[in-house]
XYZ file of C-alpha atoms in Angstrom:
322
model
C 20.064 2.741 -30.207
C 19.880 3.447 -26.364
C 20.466 0.808 -23.934
C 17.268 -0.988 -23.031
C 18.284 -1.043 -19.357
C 18.021 2.778 -19.333
C 14.464 2.881 -20.554
C 12.713 -0.121 -18.924
C 10.763 1.010 -15.833
C 11.926 -0.415 -12.616
C 8.785 -2.372 -12.012
C 9.309 -4.486 -15.177
C 10.606 -8.117 -14.770
C 14.477 -8.368 -15.128
C 13.900 -11.785 -16.936
C 10.873 -10.949 -18.905
C 10.108 -9.391 -22.337
C 9.863 -5.449 -22.018
C 7.360 -5.174 -24.756
C 5.313 -7.832 -23.013
C 5.631 -6.195 -19.796
C 4.602 -2.960 -21.054
C 1.101 -4.463 -21.918
C 0.781 -6.669 -18.818
C 1.725 -3.939 -16.253
C -0.206 -0.939 -17.747
C -2.382 -0.723 -14.641
C 0.822 -0.480 -12.542
C 1.893 2.458 -14.655
C -1.527 4.039 -14.261
C -1.411 3.671 -10.484
C 2.047 5.249 -10.242
C 0.989 8.026 -12.500
C -2.037 8.814 -10.380
C 0.044 8.722 -7.210
C 2.452 11.265 -8.696
C 4.970 11.031 -5.846
C 5.847 7.753 -4.016
C 4.072 7.963 -0.680
C 6.288 5.478 1.120
C 9.629 7.105 0.256
C 9.488 9.761 3.104
C 8.792 7.067 5.624
C 11.626 4.979 4.323
C 13.899 7.918 4.556
C 12.715 8.452 8.126
C 13.720 4.962 9.162
C 16.958 5.178 7.177
C 18.074 8.159 9.529
C 18.869 5.315 11.921
C 20.110 2.592 9.469
C 22.195 4.912 7.115
C 21.965 2.291 4.231
C 24.074 3.305 1.216
C 22.338 5.184 -1.652
C 22.408 2.198 -4.138
C 20.834 -0.314 -1.582
C 18.357 2.374 -0.487
C 17.197 2.739 -4.105
C 16.696 -0.908 -4.580
C 14.759 -1.224 -1.398
C 12.787 1.875 -2.354
C 11.764 0.401 -5.592
C 10.650 -2.855 -4.029
C 8.540 -0.935 -1.621
C 6.926 1.113 -4.346
C 5.936 -2.004 -6.198
C 4.533 -3.713 -2.873
C 2.513 -0.470 -2.369
C 1.312 -0.261 -5.894
C 0.067 -3.747 -5.732
C -1.873 -2.977 -2.736
C -3.251 0.144 -4.158
C -4.388 -1.764 -7.209
C -6.224 -4.589 -5.345
C -6.733 -4.872 -1.645
C -4.860 -2.745 0.947
C -6.683 -0.772 3.443
C -3.545 0.927 4.795
C -2.781 3.427 5.063
C -3.581 6.473 5.670
C -5.153 9.825 5.226
C -2.321 11.150 7.403
C 0.668 9.100 6.833
C 1.406 9.730 3.189
C -1.283 7.203 2.079
C -5.074 7.194 1.559
C -7.743 4.502 1.591
C -6.918 2.015 -1.209
C -8.791 -1.184 -0.973
C -10.217 -0.295 -4.377
C -11.401 -3.565 -5.901
C -12.606 -5.137 -2.538
C -14.577 -2.044 -1.584
C -15.822 -1.394 -5.297
C -14.387 2.049 -5.320
C -14.847 4.401 -8.209
C -12.547 7.386 -7.412
C -9.136 7.604 -5.462
C -7.418 10.856 -5.066
C -9.360 12.433 -7.843
C -8.689 9.686 -10.366
C -10.794 6.872 -11.580
C -9.521 3.740 -9.917
C -7.166 1.589 -12.119
C -9.805 -1.409 -12.600
C -12.272 1.101 -13.988
C -9.721 2.272 -16.574
C -7.651 -0.763 -17.380
C -10.274 -3.332 -16.691
C -10.846 -5.637 -13.651
C -9.092 -8.741 -15.005
C -6.016 -6.907 -16.318
C -5.726 -5.132 -12.972
C -5.767 -8.368 -10.991
C -3.488 -9.925 -13.413
C -1.056 -7.105 -13.196
C -1.083 -7.061 -9.539
C -0.358 -10.825 -9.212
C 2.285 -10.629 -11.830
C 4.026 -7.658 -9.999
C 4.179 -9.663 -6.750
C 6.261 -12.298 -8.458
C 8.485 -9.562 -9.956
C 8.850 -8.280 -6.320
C 9.961 -11.850 -5.463
C 12.419 -11.883 -8.363
C 13.968 -8.598 -7.196
C 14.057 -9.599 -3.512
C 16.061 -12.860 -4.343
C 18.591 -10.599 -6.145
C 18.654 -8.223 -3.219
C 19.623 -10.531 -0.356
C 19.084 -14.116 0.609
C 16.889 -13.260 3.471
C 14.830 -10.680 1.699
C 12.250 -12.774 0.161
C 11.592 -14.569 3.580
C 10.920 -11.176 5.253
C 8.447 -10.133 2.342
C 6.636 -13.334 2.548
C 6.306 -13.336 6.356
C 4.999 -9.796 6.538
C 2.702 -10.214 3.398
C 1.074 -13.254 5.216
C 0.480 -11.147 8.287
C -1.234 -8.566 6.149
C -3.568 -11.099 4.586
C -4.441 -12.490 7.965
C -5.387 -9.124 9.355
C -7.235 -8.249 6.210
C -9.074 -11.590 6.204
C -10.111 -11.205 9.804
C -11.240 -7.675 9.247
C -13.568 -8.912 6.323
C -14.789 -11.747 8.502
C -15.856 -9.446 11.367
C -17.364 -6.917 8.930
C -19.326 -9.547 6.769
C -20.603 -11.377 9.899
C -21.229 -8.515 12.074
C -18.941 -9.798 14.803
C -17.593 -7.281 17.324
C -14.172 -8.221 18.369
C -12.358 -7.386 21.552
C -9.970 -4.424 21.654
C -7.110 -6.755 22.155
C -8.067 -8.656 18.811
C -8.393 -5.250 17.183
C -4.822 -4.268 18.263
C -3.563 -7.577 16.754
C -5.386 -6.800 13.599
C -4.040 -3.200 13.400
C -0.503 -4.519 13.816
C -0.951 -7.002 10.896
C -2.761 -4.652 8.520
C -1.032 -1.364 9.353
C 2.472 -2.303 10.307
C 3.393 -4.890 7.589
C 4.820 -2.683 5.039
C 6.740 -0.645 7.691
C 8.302 -3.879 8.985
C 9.344 -4.827 5.405
C 11.047 -1.404 5.133
C 12.855 -1.773 8.543
C 13.820 -5.404 8.088
C 15.157 -4.928 4.595
C 17.130 -1.731 5.642
C 18.569 -3.667 8.566
C 20.059 -6.162 6.198
C 22.456 -3.701 5.011
C 23.134 -1.678 8.195
C 25.244 -1.992 11.288
C 22.615 -0.340 13.440
C 21.575 -2.855 16.130
C 18.590 -1.430 17.952
C 15.207 -3.046 17.459
C 12.528 -0.790 15.821
C 9.741 -3.401 15.671
C 8.093 -2.025 18.942
C 8.022 1.409 17.468
C 6.542 0.040 14.303
C 3.908 -1.792 16.023
C 2.934 1.275 18.007
C 2.861 3.390 14.819
C 0.710 0.770 13.107
C -1.746 0.891 15.962
C -1.829 4.654 16.092
C -2.393 4.803 12.346
C -5.233 2.422 12.381
C -7.119 4.050 15.363
C -6.439 7.531 13.857
C -7.843 6.328 10.428
C -10.909 5.121 12.228
C -11.344 8.264 14.336
C -10.810 10.570 11.358
C -13.279 8.777 9.217
C -16.117 9.317 11.618
C -15.106 12.786 12.947
C -14.020 14.512 9.719
C -17.056 16.569 8.491
C -17.703 15.516 4.924
C -20.904 16.539 3.202
C -20.595 14.102 0.203
C -23.133 11.399 0.720
C -20.773 8.615 -0.534
C -17.768 9.784 1.431
C -19.379 10.932 4.724
C -18.550 8.290 7.479
C -18.144 5.753 4.788
C -16.873 3.134 7.443
C -20.431 3.120 8.598
C -21.649 2.293 5.002
C -19.074 -0.533 4.822
C -20.241 -1.920 8.173
C -16.688 -1.812 9.483
C -15.827 -2.821 13.046
C -13.736 0.275 13.673
C -12.116 1.171 17.076
C -14.963 3.488 18.136
C -17.613 0.918 17.028
C -15.963 -1.802 19.106
C -15.824 0.635 22.090
C -19.538 1.496 21.947
C -20.720 -2.055 21.243
C -18.605 -3.707 24.015
C -19.631 -1.069 26.650
C -23.232 -1.174 25.605
C -24.157 -4.605 24.613
C -27.882 -4.068 25.154
C -28.119 -1.314 22.650
C -28.717 -2.750 19.210
C -29.091 0.604 17.183
C -25.476 0.799 16.112
C -25.332 -2.775 14.929
C -28.573 -2.574 13.144
C -27.327 0.656 11.383
C -24.173 -1.140 10.331
C -26.228 -4.027 8.868
C -28.146 -1.647 6.644
C -25.007 -0.525 4.859
C -26.744 2.803 4.783
C -25.544 5.746 2.563
C -28.066 8.123 4.107
C -26.315 11.009 5.645
C -28.917 11.531 8.466
C -28.791 7.975 9.518
C -25.142 8.056 9.819
C -25.233 11.366 11.743
C -27.538 9.620 14.153
C -25.071 6.938 14.660
C -22.321 9.617 15.224
C -24.501 11.035 18.008
C -24.792 7.719 19.708
C -21.057 7.232 19.596
C -20.468 10.685 21.094
C -23.018 9.896 23.823
C -21.201 6.641 24.607
C -17.832 8.514 24.872
C -16.261 6.600 22.010
C -14.677 9.600 20.506
C -13.224 10.793 23.659
C -11.904 7.235 24.439
C -10.091 7.053 20.940
C -8.622 10.528 21.423
C -7.333 9.479 24.889
C -5.803 6.316 23.468
C -4.188 8.240 20.542
C -2.670 10.783 23.016
C -1.244 7.787 25.105
C 0.124 6.106 21.850
C 1.760 9.454 20.782
C 3.544 9.688 24.066
C 4.698 6.047 23.747
C 6.022 6.806 20.210
C 7.963 9.833 21.416
C 9.499 7.816 24.259
C 10.393 5.146 21.792
C 12.103 7.683 19.419
C 14.127 8.864 22.304
C 15.088 5.398 23.411
C 16.475 4.682 19.860
C 18.617 7.696 19.868
C 16.283 10.555 18.671
C 15.353 11.205 14.976
C 14.354 14.787 14.028
C 12.623 13.345 10.763
C 10.373 11.117 12.830
C 9.858 13.944 15.447
C 8.665 16.157 12.698
C 6.275 13.507 11.455
C 4.802 13.153 14.968
C 4.444 16.901 15.084
C 2.517 16.880 11.960
C 0.346 14.056 12.979
C -0.449 15.625 16.234
C -1.523 18.823 14.457
C -3.855 16.711 12.160
C -5.262 14.983 15.317
C -6.126 18.247 16.863
C -7.804 19.480 13.714
C -9.980 16.435 13.286
């Protein structure tokens, strides 16, 4: 009989019953199968160009990041990105049906099973973090709390039709879009002699990602009624919406459209025209250009990184096409 350790998936508990975990974590298995490839590994490798963590520690950190990412895919995370190896995955909160061509996990495995699996997996992550390094679980808890703060404020603004300031938006972007990258960087640093601080770079990358995601959602020309400018259907206070509302406080058309949660393509196209007339697309594009320059300057300050530079080249091309 083969050694059980060789066949137990990495996301099972090290102290639990493998047969029980097989049942309890079926939604996690489904999510990983749908993703096909781990979307965070490339970014983790990019950061490791600086930290040069040993392969064994890198693998352990990679597995923890996979589990954290899978938990977010399953339940709540709006992270990440149509352009940074991620896609939109706040599946349960947004009542999604399809993600990346597959039915969402809770429609296949059941809502209650999916929630329980995600919650259980969070504690398995904690179990593995305790064994990884004494400081690791503190890092995970701190950054997870930051994410929940950002997600909560985003939901609060959206549900109550409150337009935040751009400064508040930037804080939210850092919380929602940088938390997982900060976990990567801080865990890698625990096992590295590299001393330079990457957190400024990570915060800038998170803001760039969030603004780009908002920009892409409203700029990308989709014809499907459910996916076309779906941020408008969700009533999201995105970067472009905030610019338009803050600079044109007397115009109630945009906020009224958001209140309708409309799926009508013509209504949404009308809203896009308003945003174009108010210069919100141009403003977002200009901010993205400035952030890209800042990111490239940060990369140079940190000693250069050809993997990160290639990533920025790829993102720049996507931005041009959007």
